[in-house]
Short mmCIF file of C-alpha atoms and ligand atoms in Angstrom, two decimals:
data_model
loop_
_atom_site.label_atom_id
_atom_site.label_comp_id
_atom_site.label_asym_id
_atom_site.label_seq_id
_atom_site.Cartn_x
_atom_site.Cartn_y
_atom_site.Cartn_z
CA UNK A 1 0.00 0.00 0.00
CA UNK A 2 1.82 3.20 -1.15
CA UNK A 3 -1.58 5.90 -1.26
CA UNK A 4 -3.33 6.96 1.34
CA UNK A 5 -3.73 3.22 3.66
CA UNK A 6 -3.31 1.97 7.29
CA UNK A 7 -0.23 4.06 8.00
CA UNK A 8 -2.37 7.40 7.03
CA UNK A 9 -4.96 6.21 9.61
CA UNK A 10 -2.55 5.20 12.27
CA UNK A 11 -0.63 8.59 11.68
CA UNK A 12 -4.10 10.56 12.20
CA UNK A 13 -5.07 8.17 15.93
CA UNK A 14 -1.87 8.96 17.31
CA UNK A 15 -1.72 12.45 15.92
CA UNK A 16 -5.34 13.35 17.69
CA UNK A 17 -3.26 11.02 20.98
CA UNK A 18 -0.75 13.20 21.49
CA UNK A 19 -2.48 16.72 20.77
CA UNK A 20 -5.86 16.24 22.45
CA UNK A 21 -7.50 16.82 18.95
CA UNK A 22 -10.98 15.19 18.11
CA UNK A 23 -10.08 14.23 15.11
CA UNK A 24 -6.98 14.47 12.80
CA UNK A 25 -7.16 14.40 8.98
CA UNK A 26 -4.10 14.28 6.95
CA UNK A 27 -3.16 15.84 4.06
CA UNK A 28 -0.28 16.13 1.92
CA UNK A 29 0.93 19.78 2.92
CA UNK A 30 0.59 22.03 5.27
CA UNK A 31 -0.85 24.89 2.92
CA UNK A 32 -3.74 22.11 2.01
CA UNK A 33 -4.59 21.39 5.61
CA UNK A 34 -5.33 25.40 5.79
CA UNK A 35 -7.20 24.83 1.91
CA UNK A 36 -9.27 22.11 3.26
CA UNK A 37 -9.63 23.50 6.92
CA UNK A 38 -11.39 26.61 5.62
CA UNK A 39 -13.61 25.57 3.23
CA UNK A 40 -15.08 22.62 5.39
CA UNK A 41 -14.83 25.45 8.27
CA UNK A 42 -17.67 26.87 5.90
CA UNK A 43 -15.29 29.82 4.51
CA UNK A 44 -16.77 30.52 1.17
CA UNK A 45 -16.04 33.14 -2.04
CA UNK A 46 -16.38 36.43 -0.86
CA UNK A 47 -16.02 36.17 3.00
CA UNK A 48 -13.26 38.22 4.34
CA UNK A 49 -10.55 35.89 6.75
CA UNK A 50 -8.42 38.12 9.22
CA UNK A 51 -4.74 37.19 9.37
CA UNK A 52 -1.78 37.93 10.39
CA UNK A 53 0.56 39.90 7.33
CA UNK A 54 3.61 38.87 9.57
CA UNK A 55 3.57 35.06 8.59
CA UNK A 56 4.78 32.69 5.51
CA UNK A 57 2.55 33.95 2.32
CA UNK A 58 0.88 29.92 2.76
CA UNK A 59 -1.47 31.53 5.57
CA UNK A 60 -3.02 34.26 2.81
CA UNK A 61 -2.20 32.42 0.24
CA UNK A 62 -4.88 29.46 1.83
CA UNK A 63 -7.06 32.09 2.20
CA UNK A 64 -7.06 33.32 -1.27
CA UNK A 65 -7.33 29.87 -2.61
CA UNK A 66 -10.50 29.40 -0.67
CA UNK A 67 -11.98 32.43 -2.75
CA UNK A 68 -11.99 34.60 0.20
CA UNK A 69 -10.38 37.53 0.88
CA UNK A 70 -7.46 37.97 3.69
CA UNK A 71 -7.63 41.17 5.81
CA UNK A 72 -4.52 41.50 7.41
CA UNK A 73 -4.05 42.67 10.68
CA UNK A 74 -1.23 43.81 12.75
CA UNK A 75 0.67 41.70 15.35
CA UNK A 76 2.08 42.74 18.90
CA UNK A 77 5.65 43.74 18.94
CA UNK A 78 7.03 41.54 22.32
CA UNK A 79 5.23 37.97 20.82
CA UNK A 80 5.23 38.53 17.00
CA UNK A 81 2.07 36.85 17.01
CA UNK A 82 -1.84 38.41 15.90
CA UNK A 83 -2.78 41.24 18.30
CA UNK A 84 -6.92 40.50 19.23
CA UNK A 85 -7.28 44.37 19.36
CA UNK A 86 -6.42 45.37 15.43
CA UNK A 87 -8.25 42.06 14.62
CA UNK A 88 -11.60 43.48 16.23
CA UNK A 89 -11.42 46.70 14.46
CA UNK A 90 -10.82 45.08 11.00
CA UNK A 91 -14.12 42.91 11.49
CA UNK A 92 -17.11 43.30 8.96
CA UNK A 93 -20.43 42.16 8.32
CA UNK A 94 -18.31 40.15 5.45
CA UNK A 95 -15.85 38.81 7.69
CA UNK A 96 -16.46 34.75 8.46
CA UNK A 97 -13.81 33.97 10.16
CA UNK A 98 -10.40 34.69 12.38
CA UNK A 99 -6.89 33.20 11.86
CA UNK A 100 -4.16 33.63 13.81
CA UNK A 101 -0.62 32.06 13.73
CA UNK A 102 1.07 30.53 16.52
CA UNK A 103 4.52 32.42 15.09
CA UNK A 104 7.93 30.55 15.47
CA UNK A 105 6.23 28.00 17.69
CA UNK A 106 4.69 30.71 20.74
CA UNK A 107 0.87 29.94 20.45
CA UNK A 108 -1.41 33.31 20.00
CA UNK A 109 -3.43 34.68 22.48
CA UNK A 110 -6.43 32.25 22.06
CA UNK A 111 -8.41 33.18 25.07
CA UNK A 112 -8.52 36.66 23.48
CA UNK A 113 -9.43 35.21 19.96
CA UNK A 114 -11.74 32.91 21.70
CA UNK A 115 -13.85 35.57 23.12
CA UNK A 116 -13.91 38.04 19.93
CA UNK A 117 -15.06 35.24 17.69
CA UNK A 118 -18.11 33.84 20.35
CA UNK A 119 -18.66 38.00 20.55
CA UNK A 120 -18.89 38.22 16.61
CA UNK A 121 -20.21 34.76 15.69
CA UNK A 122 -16.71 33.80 13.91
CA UNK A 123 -14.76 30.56 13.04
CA UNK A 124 -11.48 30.14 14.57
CA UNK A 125 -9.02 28.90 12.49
CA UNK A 126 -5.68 28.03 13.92
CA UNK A 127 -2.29 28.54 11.39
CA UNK A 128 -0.12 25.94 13.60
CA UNK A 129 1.96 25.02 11.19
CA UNK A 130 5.04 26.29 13.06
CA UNK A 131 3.57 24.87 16.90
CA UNK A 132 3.08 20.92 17.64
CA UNK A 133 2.78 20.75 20.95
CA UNK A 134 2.50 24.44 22.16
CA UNK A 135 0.05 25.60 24.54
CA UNK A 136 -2.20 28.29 25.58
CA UNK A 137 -3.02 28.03 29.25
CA UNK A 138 -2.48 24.41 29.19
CA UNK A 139 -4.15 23.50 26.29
CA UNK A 140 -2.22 22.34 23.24
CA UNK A 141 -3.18 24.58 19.85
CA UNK A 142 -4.89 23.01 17.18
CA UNK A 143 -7.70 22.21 19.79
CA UNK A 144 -9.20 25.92 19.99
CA UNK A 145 -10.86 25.70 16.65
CA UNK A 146 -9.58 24.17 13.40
CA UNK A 147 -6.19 23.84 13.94
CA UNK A 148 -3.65 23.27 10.84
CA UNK A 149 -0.66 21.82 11.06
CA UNK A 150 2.58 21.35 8.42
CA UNK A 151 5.28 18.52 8.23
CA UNK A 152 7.52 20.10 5.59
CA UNK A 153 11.31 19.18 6.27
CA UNK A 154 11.87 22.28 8.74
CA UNK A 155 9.29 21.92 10.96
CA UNK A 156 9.43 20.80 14.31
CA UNK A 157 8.71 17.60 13.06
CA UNK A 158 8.35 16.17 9.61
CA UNK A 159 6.60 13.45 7.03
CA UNK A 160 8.90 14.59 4.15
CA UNK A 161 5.72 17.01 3.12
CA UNK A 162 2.46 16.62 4.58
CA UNK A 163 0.12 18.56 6.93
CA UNK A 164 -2.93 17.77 9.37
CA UNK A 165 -6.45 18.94 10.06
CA UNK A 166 -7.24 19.11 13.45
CA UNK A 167 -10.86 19.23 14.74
CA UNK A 168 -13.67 18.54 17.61
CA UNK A 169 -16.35 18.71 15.13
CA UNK A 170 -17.13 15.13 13.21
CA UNK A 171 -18.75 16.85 10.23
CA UNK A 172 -15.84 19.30 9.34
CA UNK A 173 -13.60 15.94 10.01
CA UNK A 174 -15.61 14.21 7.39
CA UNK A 175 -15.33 17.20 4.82
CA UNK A 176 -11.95 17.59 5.15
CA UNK A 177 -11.80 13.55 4.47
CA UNK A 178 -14.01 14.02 1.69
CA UNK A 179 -12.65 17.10 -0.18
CA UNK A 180 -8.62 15.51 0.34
CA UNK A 181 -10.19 12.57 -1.79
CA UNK A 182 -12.22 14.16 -4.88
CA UNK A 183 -15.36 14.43 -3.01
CA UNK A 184 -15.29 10.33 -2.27
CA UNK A 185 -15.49 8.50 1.06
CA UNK A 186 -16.81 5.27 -1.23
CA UNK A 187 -15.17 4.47 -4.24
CA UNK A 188 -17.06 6.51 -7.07
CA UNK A 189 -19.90 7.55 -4.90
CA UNK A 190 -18.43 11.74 -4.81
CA UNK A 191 -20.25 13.44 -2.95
CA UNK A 192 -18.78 16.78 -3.12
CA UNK A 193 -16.32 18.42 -5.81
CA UNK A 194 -12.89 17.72 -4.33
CA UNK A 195 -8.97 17.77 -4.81
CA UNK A 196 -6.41 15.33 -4.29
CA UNK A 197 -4.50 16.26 -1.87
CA UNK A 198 -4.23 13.06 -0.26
CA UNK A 199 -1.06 11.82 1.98
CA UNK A 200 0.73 8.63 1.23
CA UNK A 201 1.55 5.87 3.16
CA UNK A 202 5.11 6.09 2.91
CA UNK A 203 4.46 10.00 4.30
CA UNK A 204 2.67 8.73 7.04
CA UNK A 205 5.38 6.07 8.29
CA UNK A 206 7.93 8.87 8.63
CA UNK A 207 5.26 11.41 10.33
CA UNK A 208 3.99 8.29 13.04
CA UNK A 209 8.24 7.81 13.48
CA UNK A 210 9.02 11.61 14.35
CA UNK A 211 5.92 11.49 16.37
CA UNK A 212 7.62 9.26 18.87
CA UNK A 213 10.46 12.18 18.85
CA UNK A 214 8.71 15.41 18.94
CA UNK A 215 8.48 15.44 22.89
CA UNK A 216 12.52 14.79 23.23
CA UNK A 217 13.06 17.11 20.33
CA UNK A 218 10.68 19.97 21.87
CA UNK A 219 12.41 19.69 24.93
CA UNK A 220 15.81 19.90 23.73
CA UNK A 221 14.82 23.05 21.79
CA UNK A 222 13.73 24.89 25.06
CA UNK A 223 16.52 23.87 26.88
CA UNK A 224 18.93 25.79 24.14
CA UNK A 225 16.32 28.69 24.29
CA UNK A 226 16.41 29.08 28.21
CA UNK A 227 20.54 29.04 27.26
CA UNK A 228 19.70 31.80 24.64
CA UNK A 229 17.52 33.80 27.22
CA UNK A 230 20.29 33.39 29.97
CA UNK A 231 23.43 34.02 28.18
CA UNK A 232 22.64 36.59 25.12
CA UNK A 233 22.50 40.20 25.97
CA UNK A 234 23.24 42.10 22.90
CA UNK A 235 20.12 41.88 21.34
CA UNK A 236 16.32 41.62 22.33
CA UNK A 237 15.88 37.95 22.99
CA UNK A 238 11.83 36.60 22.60
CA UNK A 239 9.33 37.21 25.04
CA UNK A 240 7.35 34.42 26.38
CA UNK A 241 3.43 34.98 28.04
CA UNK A 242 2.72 33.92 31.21
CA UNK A 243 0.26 31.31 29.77
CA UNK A 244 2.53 30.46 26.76
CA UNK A 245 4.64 27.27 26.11
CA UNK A 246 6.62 28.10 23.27
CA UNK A 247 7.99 25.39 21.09
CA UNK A 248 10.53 27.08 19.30
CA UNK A 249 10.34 26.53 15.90
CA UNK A 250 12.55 29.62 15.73
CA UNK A 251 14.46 31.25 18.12
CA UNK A 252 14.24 34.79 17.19
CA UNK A 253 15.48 37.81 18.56
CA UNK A 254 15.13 41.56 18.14
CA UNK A 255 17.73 43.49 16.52
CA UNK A 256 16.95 47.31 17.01
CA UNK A 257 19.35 48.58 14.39
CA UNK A 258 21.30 46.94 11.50
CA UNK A 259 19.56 43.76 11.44
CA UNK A 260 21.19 42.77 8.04
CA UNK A 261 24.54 44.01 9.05
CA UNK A 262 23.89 41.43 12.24
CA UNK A 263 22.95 38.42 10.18
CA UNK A 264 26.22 38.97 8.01
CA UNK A 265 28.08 39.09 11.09
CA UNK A 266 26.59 35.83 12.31
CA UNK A 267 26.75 34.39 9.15
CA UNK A 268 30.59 35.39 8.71
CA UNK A 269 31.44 33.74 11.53
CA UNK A 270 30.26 30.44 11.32
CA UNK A 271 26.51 30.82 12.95
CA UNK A 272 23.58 30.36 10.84
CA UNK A 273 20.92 33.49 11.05
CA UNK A 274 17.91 33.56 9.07
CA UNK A 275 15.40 36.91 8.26
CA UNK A 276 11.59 35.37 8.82
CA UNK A 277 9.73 37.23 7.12
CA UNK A 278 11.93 40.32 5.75
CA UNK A 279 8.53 41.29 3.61
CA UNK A 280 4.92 41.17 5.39
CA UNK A 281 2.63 39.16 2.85
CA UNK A 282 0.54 42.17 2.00
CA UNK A 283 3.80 44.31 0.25
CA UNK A 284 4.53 40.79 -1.45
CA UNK A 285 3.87 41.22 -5.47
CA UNK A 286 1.05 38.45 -4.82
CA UNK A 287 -0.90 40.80 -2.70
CA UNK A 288 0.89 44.55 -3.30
CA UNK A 289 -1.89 45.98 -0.54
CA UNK A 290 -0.95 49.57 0.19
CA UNK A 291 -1.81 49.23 4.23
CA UNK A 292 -0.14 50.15 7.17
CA UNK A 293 0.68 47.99 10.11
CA UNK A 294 3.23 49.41 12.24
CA UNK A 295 4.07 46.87 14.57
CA UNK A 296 4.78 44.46 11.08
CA UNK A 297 7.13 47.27 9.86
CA UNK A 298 9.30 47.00 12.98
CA UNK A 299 9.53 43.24 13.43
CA UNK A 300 10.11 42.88 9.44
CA UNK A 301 12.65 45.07 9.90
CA UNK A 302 14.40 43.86 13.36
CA UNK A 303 13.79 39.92 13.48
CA UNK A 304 16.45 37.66 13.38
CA UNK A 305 16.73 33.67 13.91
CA UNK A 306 19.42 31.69 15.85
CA UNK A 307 20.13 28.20 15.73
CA UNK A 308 17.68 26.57 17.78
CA UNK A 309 17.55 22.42 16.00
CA UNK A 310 17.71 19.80 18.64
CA UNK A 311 20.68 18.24 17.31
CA UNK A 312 23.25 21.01 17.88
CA UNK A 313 25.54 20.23 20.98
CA UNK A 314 26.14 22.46 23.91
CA UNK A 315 29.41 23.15 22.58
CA UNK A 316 27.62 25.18 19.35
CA UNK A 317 25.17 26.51 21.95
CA UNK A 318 27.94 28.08 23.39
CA UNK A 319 29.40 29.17 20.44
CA UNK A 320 27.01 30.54 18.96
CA UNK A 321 26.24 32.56 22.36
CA UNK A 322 29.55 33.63 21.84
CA UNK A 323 29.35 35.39 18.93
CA UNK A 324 26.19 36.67 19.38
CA UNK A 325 27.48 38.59 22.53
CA UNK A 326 30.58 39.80 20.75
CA UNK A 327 28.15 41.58 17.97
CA UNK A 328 28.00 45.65 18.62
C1 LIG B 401 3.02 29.73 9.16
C2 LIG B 401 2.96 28.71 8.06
N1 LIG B 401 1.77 28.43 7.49
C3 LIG B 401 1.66 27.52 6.51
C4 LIG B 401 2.75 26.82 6.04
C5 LIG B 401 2.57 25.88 4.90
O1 LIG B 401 2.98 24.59 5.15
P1 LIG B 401 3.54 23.65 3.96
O2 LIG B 401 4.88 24.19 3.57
O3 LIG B 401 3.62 22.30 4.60
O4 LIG B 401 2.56 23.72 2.86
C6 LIG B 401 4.01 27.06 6.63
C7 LIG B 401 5.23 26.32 6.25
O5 LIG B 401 5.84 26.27 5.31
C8 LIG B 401 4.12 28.04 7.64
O6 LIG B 401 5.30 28.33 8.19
#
């Protein structure tokens, strides 16, 4: 069995095991677990979605796709992530649904988001394609509202590509199932008009084998962050809220001045540093939106990553403190 077959189903049961999720439907890429999540979410042509502009393009992009319309919003300076006040002031009588991203692996503020979409009668739709296992006041994201979830190589963990649906609601489950499969739960009985976007078997076997990892690997990546916190002092190092567990996807820090001229430093001596994003998704050429969200502007311009993969030894840690320190 090479398509979608026992492995795909085992993947899902332990996926929904170790998150707390209802149900887990997977899918052959991260951007078509947000594709799918929407549009059995009910997101339809002409709604308006808020999200974050500070975020991989894949979040609009889903939107887009959907035939809906993404209204970015701005994000809060100390977390990176969404900020629940510019998302109530974007809301209109066209807007459907809300969906933040749990940035670099520290999960929104979903309590907030929780509350504005029971206020406004709005889906929440969770971007967590950067977060397996984070939580927000002890519970893990993806279980808020329809979480979505990516397993491309750089990821926390992986499947090769893939992604996964995550859901308390048996009906969206089932559309999600349906529309990954050309509308068919029986053979040739469609039901609905659907994609492929089914993952494989041989996907799945490497997802259910990093799935036994991810609670080491998470671990090991917020041990080198508490390091990170400790040691550094020459930049701003991330801020963490009180009901956050952050995951680390990426460690990232604030520059205040020179970013680039940091990363080349870095980079020069022997540390990897990467820019994400160095362009908000609404000045991208795909969108070219002539907005302005301040708080976007600064981070675009001041964030910087550090190595933060749970294979590098305390020895680089140190290192890379090091040279981090000696920047000026
Ligand atoms: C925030 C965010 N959303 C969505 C995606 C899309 O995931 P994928 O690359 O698996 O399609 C990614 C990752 O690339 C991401 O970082």
């Amino acid at each position: 069995m090479l398509a979608q077959g026992p492995e795909v189903a085992a993947f899902e049961a332990e996926f929904s095991e170790t998150t707390g999720a209802g149900h887990s439907v997977a899918v052959n890429s991260g951007t078509s677990a947000l594709l799918l999540g929407l549009i059995a979410a009910g997101v339809r042509p002409g709604d308006e979605v808020i999200v974050p502009s500070f975020t991989f393009a894949a979040t609009a992009n889903a939107v887009s796709l959907a035939g809906a319309t993404p209204v970015f919003a701005d994000v809060d300076i100390d977390d990176f992530c969404l900020a629940p006040t510019d998302v109530e002031a974007r809301i209109t009588d066209r807007t459907t649904a809300v969906m933040p991203v749990h940035l670099y692996g520290h999960p929104a503020r979903m309590d907030a988001f929780q509350a504005i979409c029971d206020e406004h009668d709005l889906l929440l739709v969770e971007d967590a394609a950067q977060a397996h296992l984070a939580t927000w006041a002890g519970q893990q994201v993806g279980t808020f509202g329809v979480g979505m979830f990516s397993f491309y190589p750089t990821k926390n963990m992986m499947s090769g590509e893939g992604g996964m649906i995550t859901t308390s609601d048996a009906e969206i489950a089932r559309m999600c199932r349906l529309l990954r499969n050309q509308g068919m739960e029986r053979r040739y009985e469609n039901e609905v008009i659907g994609f492929n976007t089914r993952m494989t078997d041989l996907h799945a076997a490497i997802g259910r084998a990093q799935l036994q990892q991810i609670r080491g690997w998470t671990e090991r990546r917020q041990a080198i962050a508490q390091r990170y916190s400790n040691e550094i002092a020459s930049v701003i190092t991330p801020t963490v809220r009180p009901e956050a567990t952050h995951v680390y996807h990426q460690y990232t820090v604030r520059v205040a001045e020179r970013r680039d001229d940091f990363v080349e430093y870095l980079t020069s001596n022997g540390v990897g540093c990467g820019v994400y994003y160095p362009t908000p998704v609404h000045r991208l050429p795909s969108f070219a939106l002539d907005i302005c969200l301040p708080n976007t502007e600064v981070v675009a311009a001041q964030a910087a990553s550090l190595p933060v993969h749970p294979g590098l030894t305390d020895a680089e840690v140190g290192t890379v403190i090091e040279v981090v320190n000696s920047w000026s």
